[in-house]
XYZ file of C-alpha atoms in Angstrom:
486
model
C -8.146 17.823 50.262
C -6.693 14.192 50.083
C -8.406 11.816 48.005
C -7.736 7.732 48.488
C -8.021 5.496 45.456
C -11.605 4.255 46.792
C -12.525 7.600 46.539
C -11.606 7.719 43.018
C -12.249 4.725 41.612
C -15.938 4.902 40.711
C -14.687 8.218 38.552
C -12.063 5.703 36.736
C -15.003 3.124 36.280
C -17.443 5.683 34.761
C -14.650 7.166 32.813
C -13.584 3.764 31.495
C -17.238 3.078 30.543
C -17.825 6.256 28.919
C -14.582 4.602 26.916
C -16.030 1.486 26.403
C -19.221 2.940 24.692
C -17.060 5.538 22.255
C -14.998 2.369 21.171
C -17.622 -0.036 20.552
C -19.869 2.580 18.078
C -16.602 3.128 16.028
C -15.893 -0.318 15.753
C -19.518 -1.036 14.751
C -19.205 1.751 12.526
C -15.774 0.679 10.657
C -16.897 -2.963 10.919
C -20.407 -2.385 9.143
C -18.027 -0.586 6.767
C -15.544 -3.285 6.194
C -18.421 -5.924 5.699
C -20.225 -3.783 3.016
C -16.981 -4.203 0.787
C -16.486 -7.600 1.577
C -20.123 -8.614 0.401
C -19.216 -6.283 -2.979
C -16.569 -8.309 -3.546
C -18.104 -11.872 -2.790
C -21.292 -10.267 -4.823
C -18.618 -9.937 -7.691
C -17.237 -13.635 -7.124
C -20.695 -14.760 -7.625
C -21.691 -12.744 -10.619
C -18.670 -13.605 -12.503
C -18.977 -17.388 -11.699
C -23.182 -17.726 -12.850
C -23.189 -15.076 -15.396
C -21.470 -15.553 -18.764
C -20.521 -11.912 -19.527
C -17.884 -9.761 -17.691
C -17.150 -6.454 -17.403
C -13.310 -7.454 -16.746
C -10.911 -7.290 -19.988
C -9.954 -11.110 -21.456
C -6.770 -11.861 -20.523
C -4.695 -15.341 -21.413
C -0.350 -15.471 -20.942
C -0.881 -16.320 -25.292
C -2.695 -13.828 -26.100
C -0.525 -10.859 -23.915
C 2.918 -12.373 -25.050
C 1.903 -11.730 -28.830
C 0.887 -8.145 -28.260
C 3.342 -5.915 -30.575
C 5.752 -3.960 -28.053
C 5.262 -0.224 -27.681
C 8.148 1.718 -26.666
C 8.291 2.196 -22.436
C 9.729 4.291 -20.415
C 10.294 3.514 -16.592
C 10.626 6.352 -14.072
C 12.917 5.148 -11.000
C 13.354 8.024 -8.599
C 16.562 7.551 -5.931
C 17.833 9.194 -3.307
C 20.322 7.615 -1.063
C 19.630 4.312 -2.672
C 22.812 2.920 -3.504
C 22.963 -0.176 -1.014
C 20.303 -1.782 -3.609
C 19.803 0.148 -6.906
C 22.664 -1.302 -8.871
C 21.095 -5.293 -8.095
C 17.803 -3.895 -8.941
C 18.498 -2.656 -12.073
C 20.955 -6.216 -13.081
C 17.585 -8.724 -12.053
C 15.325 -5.585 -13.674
C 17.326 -6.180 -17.020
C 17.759 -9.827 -16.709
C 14.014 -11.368 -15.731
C 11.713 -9.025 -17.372
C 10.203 -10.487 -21.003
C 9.770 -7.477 -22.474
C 12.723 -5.748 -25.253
C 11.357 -2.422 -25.673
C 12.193 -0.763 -22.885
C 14.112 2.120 -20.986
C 15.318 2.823 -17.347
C 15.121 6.370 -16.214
C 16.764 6.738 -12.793
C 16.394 10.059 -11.204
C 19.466 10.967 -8.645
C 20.594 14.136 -6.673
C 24.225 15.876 -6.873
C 24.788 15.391 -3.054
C 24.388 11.574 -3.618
C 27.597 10.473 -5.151
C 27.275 7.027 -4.133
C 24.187 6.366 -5.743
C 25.804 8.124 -9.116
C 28.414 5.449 -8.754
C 26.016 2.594 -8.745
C 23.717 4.036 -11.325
C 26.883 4.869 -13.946
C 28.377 1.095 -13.759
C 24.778 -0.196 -15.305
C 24.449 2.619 -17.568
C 28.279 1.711 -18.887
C 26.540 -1.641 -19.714
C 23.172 -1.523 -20.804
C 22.219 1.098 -23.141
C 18.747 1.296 -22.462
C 19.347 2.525 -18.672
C 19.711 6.367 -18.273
C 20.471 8.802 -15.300
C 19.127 11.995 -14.966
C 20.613 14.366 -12.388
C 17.953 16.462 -10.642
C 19.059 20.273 -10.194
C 18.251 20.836 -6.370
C 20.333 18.801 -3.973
C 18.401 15.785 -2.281
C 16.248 15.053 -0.538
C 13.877 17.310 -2.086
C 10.511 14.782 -2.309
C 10.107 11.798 -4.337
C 7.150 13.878 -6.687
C 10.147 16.602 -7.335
C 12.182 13.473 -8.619
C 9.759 12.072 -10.184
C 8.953 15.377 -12.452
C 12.691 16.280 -12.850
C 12.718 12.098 -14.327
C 9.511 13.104 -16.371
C 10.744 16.330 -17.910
C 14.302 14.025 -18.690
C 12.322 11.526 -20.450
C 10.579 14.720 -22.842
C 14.788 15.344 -23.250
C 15.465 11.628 -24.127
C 12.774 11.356 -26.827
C 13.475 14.710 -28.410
C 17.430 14.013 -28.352
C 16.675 9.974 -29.810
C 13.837 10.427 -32.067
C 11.844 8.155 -29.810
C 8.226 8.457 -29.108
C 7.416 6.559 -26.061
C 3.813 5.509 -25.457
C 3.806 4.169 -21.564
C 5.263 5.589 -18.673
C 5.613 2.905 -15.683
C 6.463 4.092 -11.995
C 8.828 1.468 -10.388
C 10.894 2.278 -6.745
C 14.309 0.906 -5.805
C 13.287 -2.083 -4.097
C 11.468 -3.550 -6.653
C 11.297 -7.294 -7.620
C 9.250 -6.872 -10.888
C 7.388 -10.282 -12.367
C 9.005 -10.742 -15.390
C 5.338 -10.451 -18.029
C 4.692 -7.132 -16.169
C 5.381 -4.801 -18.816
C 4.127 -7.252 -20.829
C 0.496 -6.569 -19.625
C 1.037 -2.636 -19.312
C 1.562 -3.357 -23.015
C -1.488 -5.136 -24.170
C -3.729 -2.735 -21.774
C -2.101 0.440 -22.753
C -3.600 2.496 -24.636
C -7.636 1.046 -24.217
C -6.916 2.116 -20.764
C -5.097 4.958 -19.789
C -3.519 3.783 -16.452
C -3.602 0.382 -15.209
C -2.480 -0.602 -11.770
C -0.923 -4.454 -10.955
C -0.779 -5.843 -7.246
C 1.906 -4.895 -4.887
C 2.455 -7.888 -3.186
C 5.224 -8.149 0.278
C 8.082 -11.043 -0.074
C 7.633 -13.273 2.528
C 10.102 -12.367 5.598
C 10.989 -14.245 8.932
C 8.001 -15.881 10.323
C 8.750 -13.649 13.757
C 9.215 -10.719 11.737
C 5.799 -9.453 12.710
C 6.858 -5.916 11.632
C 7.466 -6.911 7.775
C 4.830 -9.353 8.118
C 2.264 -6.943 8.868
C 2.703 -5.106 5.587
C 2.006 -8.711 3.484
C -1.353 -9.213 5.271
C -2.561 -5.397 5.073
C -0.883 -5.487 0.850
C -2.974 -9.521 0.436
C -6.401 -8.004 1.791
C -6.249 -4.647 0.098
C -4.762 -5.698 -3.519
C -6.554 -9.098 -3.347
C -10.290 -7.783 -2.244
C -10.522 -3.780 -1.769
C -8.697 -2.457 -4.590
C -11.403 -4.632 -6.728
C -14.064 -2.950 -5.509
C -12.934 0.509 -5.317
C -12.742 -0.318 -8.843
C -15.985 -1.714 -9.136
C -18.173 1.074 -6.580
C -16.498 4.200 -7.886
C -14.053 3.252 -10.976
C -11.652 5.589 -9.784
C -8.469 4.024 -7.917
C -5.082 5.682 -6.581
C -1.911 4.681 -7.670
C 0.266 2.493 -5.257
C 3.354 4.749 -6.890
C 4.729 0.742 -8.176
C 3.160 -1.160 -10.103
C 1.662 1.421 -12.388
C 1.622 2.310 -15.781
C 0.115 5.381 -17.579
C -0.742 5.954 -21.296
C 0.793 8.939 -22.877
C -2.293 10.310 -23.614
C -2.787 10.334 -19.146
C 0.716 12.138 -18.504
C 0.283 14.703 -21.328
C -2.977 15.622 -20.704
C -2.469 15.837 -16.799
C 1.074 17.860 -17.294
C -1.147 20.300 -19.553
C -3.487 20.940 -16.272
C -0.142 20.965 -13.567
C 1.819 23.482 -15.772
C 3.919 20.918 -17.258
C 4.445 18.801 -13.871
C 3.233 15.789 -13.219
C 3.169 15.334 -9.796
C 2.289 17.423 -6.756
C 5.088 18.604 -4.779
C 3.135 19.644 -2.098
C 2.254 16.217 -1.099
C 3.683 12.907 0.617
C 1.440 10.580 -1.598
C 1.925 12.213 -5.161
C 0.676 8.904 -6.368
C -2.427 8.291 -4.804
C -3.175 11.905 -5.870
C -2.374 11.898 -9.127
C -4.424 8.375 -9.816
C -7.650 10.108 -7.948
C -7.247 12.790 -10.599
C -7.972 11.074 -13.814
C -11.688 10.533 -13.389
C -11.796 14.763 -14.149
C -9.753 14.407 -16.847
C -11.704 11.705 -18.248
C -9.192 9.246 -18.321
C -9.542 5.608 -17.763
C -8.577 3.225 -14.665
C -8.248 -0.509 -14.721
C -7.015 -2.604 -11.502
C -5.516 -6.065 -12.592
C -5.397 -9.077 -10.991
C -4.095 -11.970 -13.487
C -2.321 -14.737 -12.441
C -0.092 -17.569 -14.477
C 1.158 -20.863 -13.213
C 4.455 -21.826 -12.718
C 6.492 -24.177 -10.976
C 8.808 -22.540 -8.296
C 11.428 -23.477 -5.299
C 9.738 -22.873 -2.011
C 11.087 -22.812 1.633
C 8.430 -24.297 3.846
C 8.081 -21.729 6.356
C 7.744 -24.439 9.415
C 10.784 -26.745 8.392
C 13.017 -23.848 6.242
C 13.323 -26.968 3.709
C 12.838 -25.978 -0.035
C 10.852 -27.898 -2.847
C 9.560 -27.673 -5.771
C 6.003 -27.338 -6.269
C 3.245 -25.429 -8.969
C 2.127 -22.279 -7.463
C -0.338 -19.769 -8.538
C 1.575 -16.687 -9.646
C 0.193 -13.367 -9.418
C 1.622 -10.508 -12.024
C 2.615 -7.614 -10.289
C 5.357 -6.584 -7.694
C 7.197 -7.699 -4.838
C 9.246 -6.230 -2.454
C 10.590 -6.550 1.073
C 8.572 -3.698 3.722
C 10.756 -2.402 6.530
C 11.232 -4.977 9.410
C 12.878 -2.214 11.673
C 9.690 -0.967 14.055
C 10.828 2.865 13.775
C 11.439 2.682 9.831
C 7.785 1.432 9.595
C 6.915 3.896 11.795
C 8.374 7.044 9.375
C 6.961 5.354 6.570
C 3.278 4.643 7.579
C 3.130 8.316 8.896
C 3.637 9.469 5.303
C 1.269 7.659 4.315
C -1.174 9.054 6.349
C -0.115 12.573 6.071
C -0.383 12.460 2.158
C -3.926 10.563 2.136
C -5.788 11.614 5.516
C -4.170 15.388 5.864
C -2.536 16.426 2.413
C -5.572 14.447 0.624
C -8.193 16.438 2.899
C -6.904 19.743 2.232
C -6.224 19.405 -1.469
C -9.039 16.830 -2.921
C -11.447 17.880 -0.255
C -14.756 15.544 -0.722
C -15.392 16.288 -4.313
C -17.234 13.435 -6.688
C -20.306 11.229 -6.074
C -21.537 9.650 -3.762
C -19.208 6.986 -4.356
C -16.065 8.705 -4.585
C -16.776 10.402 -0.802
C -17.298 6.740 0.212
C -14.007 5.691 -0.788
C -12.140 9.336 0.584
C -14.154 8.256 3.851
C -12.713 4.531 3.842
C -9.185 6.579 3.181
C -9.540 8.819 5.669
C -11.106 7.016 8.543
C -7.193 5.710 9.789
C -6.944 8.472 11.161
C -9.782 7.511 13.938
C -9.806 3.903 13.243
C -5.697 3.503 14.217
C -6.380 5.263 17.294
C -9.556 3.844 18.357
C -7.785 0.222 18.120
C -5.250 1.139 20.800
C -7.756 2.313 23.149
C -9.502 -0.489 22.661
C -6.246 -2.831 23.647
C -6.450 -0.665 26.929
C -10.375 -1.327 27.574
C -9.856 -4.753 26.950
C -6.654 -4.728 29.528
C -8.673 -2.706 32.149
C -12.008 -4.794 31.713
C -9.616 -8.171 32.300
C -7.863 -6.699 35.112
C -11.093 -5.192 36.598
C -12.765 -8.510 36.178
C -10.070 -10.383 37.964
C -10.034 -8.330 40.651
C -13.606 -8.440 41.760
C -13.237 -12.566 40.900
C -10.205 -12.824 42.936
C -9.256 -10.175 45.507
C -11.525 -10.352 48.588
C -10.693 -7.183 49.796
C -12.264 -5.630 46.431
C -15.313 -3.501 47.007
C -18.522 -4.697 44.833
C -19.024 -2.431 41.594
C -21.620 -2.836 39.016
C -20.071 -4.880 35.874
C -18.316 -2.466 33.359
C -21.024 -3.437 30.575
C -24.270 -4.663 31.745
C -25.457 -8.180 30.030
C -28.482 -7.600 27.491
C -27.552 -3.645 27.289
C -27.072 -1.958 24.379
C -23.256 -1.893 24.852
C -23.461 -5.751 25.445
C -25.090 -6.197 21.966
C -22.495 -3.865 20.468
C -19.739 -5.889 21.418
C -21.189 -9.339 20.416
C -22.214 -7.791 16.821
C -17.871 -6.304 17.124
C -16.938 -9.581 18.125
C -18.715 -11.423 15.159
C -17.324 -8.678 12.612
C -14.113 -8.921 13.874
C -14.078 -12.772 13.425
C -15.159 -12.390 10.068
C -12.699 -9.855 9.449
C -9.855 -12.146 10.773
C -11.374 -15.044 8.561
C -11.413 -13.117 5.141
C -7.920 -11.194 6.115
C -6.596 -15.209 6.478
C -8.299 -16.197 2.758
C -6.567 -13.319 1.194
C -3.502 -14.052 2.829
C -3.363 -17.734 1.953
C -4.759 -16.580 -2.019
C -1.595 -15.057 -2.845
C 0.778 -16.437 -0.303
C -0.145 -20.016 0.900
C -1.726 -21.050 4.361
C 1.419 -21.400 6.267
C 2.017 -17.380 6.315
C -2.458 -17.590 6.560
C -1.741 -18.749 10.146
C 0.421 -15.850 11.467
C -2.390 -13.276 10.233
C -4.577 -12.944 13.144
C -1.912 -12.468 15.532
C -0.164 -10.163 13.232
C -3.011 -8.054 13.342
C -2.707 -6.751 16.879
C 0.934 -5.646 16.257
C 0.080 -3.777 13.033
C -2.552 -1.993 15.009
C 0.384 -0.784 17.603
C 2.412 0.000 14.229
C -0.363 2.070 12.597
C -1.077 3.765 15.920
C 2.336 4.959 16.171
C 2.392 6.051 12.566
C -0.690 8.016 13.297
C 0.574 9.915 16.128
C 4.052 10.790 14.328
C 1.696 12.002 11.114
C -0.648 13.982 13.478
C 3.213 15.897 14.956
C 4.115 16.214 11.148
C 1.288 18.047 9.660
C 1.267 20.469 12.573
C 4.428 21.394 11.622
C 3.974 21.852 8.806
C 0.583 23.926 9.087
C 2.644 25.705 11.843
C 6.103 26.518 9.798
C 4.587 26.211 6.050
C 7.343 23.984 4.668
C 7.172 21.044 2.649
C 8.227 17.622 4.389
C 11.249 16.403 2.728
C 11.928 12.965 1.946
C 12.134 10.988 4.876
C 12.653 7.354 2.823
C 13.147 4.493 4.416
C 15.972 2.390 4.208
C 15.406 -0.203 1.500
C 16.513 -4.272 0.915
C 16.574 -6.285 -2.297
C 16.950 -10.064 -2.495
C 20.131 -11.212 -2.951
C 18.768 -14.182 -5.649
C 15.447 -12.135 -6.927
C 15.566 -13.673 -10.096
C 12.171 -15.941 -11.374
């Protein structure tokens, strides 16, 4: 039996408004979501502005430069990283404003080139340190990370040094120069305390880097202040993060002297979602200084001088390559959507399933935007066909004006609009309005990105369920600027 495409077609139409429907709820869905945090955080804005007390901790520049330094130790875990650990380490050593201070840099035996780098710093400044991890590389950054941990214990016994913060930094890292600084003043009245990681501006076409400074503005501008506020529990970004002594000893003392999981992809988002058990304390900081700085206008390339709003916390340049984002983003949602389920499960308060839910809802969310992309292309060509084409038979529209779907989509389209709007502020808050501008239409390629990433992660843990062994370290290829100095 033979059928013709008119004798098909009305299946593809129902099928393709079946589509329509399932899309539209879980954008209404994620959308009512997304607004309910914006209106926390705008709710905040307006509390802190009419009300004369505050929650937050009093910060000034005065007031954190005076703070007496504690002793810190920074855990820098590399494999295969010597194309940009050694320039790293030179602007680490030369910007930062802080004296008491050590590098830990955790390396493999299979990585001799990375040795190399590491040694030629070490030869020069005696506060940098390699430790050699036992198993060849790559194992997974939380294995380096414990090996670095368990050298530091080494270290202090060895130097008669007591160190009282523990900072996570990666290889890329352009670090703002009163970072440690603030770690200091916070640490120990709060026992980890978490600083914006913030993209460095790329290419204006480089919509794959650019993606990851719009989706870093909105969450470390907005979210990550009221995951703070709803549920006072927040993960670790694994940069940009310092811990109290009190925080690694106690959680070492539950892991059998580890720090990190092994077992997962996102050791750092686990370990921060542990400390509300332990009774530990959280802060999220957003605190800004002024300073006058060299920009390149990103219309005209020219460069000027002008005062800029500076935000304390840490840069770094996100892959530009599409299949390096790709790998990357797919750990990501391994560790938090499939490692996260299976070992945090939906434990906590009401709150604290809220925010697993907002974690965890990628995994429909990335999908869901892709489909949409087709139901918008098959709605446009379906429209233009029965506009156009003579020939066309007449079919019912695809979504019926004044139906339910109908209002679905206008409430989607006004959500989405606000969405774009508030994704723009937070871009243009921390980065000016020119790289504002390129937000909404980077939007739809991150989607395309994040779908990817989701498929790859899906192929990953079903491996992994299927074989039972751990995914190794599949980094991604880092950059550092070659004049990263402030």
């Amino acid at each position: 039996m033979i059928f013709s495409v008119e004798d098909t077609f009305p299946y593809f139409l129902v099928a393709t408004k079946a589509l329509i429907v399932a899309v539209s709820v879980i954008f209404l869905v994620s959308g009512l979501d997304d607004l309910f945090i914006d209106l926390c955080y705008m709710g905040k804005r307006l509390f802190r502005r009419f009300t004369a007390c505050s929650s937050d901790i009093a910060l000034d520049e005065a007031r954190v430069m005076r703070a007496p330094e504690k002793p810190l130790a920074v855990m820098i875990p590399a494999w295969d990283e010597s194309a940009v650990i050694r320039p790293m380490l030179e602007n680490t050593l030369r910007t930062l404003r802080y004296g008491n201070f050590t590098l830990f840099v955790g390396t493999y035996p299979n990585d001799p080139a990375t040795h190399k780098e590491v040694d030629d710093v070490v030869r020069r400044h005696p506060n940098v340190v390699r430790i050699v991890c036992p198993n060849n590389g790559p194992t997974n950054k939380a294995d380096c990370l414990n090996w670095i941990y368990q050298g530091i214990r080494d270290y202090e016994r060895e130097h008669a040094v007591r160190f009282e913060i523990f900072v996570m930094q990666d290889c890329e890292d352009v670090i703002h120069p009163l970072c440690y600084k603030l770690f200091n003043y916070l640490i120990p009245a709060k026992d980890m305390v978490q600083l914006p990681v913030m993209s460095l501006p790329p290419r204006w076409w480089d919509f794959t880097a650019g993606h990851y400074l719009d989706e870093f503005a909105q969450g470390h501008y907005k979210d990550m202040v009221v995951r703070e506020l709803l549920d006072g529990n927040i993960p670790s970004a694994g940069v940009g993060t310092a811990f109290s002594r009190r925080a690694c000893e106690t959680v070492a003392r539950c892991n059998r002297g580890a720090l990190f999981s092994i077992h997962s992809l996102t050791e750092d988002y686990d370990f921060g979602l542990s400390f509300k058990q332990h009774g530990l304390t959280q802060c999220f900081v957003k605190f800004a200084v002024t300073r006058t700085v060299r920009a390149r206008s990103l219309l005209t390339g020219g460069r000027r001088l002008k005062r800029v709003r500076e935000y304390v916390g840490v840069r770094e340049y996100f892959p530009s390559r599409l299949g390096a984002s790709i790998r990357q983003k797919s750990r990501w949602v391994v560790g938090i959507v499939f490692q996260g389920w299976a070992t945090l499960g939906w434990r906590g308060g009401l709150a604290r399933k809220y925010m697993l839910y907002r974690d965890r809802k990628a995994l429909i969310t990335n999908i869901a935007n892709m489909l949409g992309y087709v139901v918008v292309a098959v709605v446009t060509g379906f429209w233009l066909a029965s506009t156009y084409a003579e020939s066309c038979p007449c079919y019912p529209p695809l979504v019926e004006p004044g139906s339910p779907t109908w209002y679905i989509i206008l409430a989607n389209t006004a959500l989405f609009s606000w969405r774009l709007g508030l994704r723009a502020y937070c871009v243009a808050r921390i980065h000016g309005w020119e790289q504002s501008l390129l937000s909404a239409p980077r939007i739809v390629w991150g989607n395309v990105v994040n779908f990817a990433a989701t498929l790859r992660a899906v192929k990953l843990y079903l491996t992994y369920v299927r074989t039972g062994r751990n995914i190794t370290w599949d980094k991604t290829a880092h950059q550092y600027p070659t004049t990263p100095g402030r």
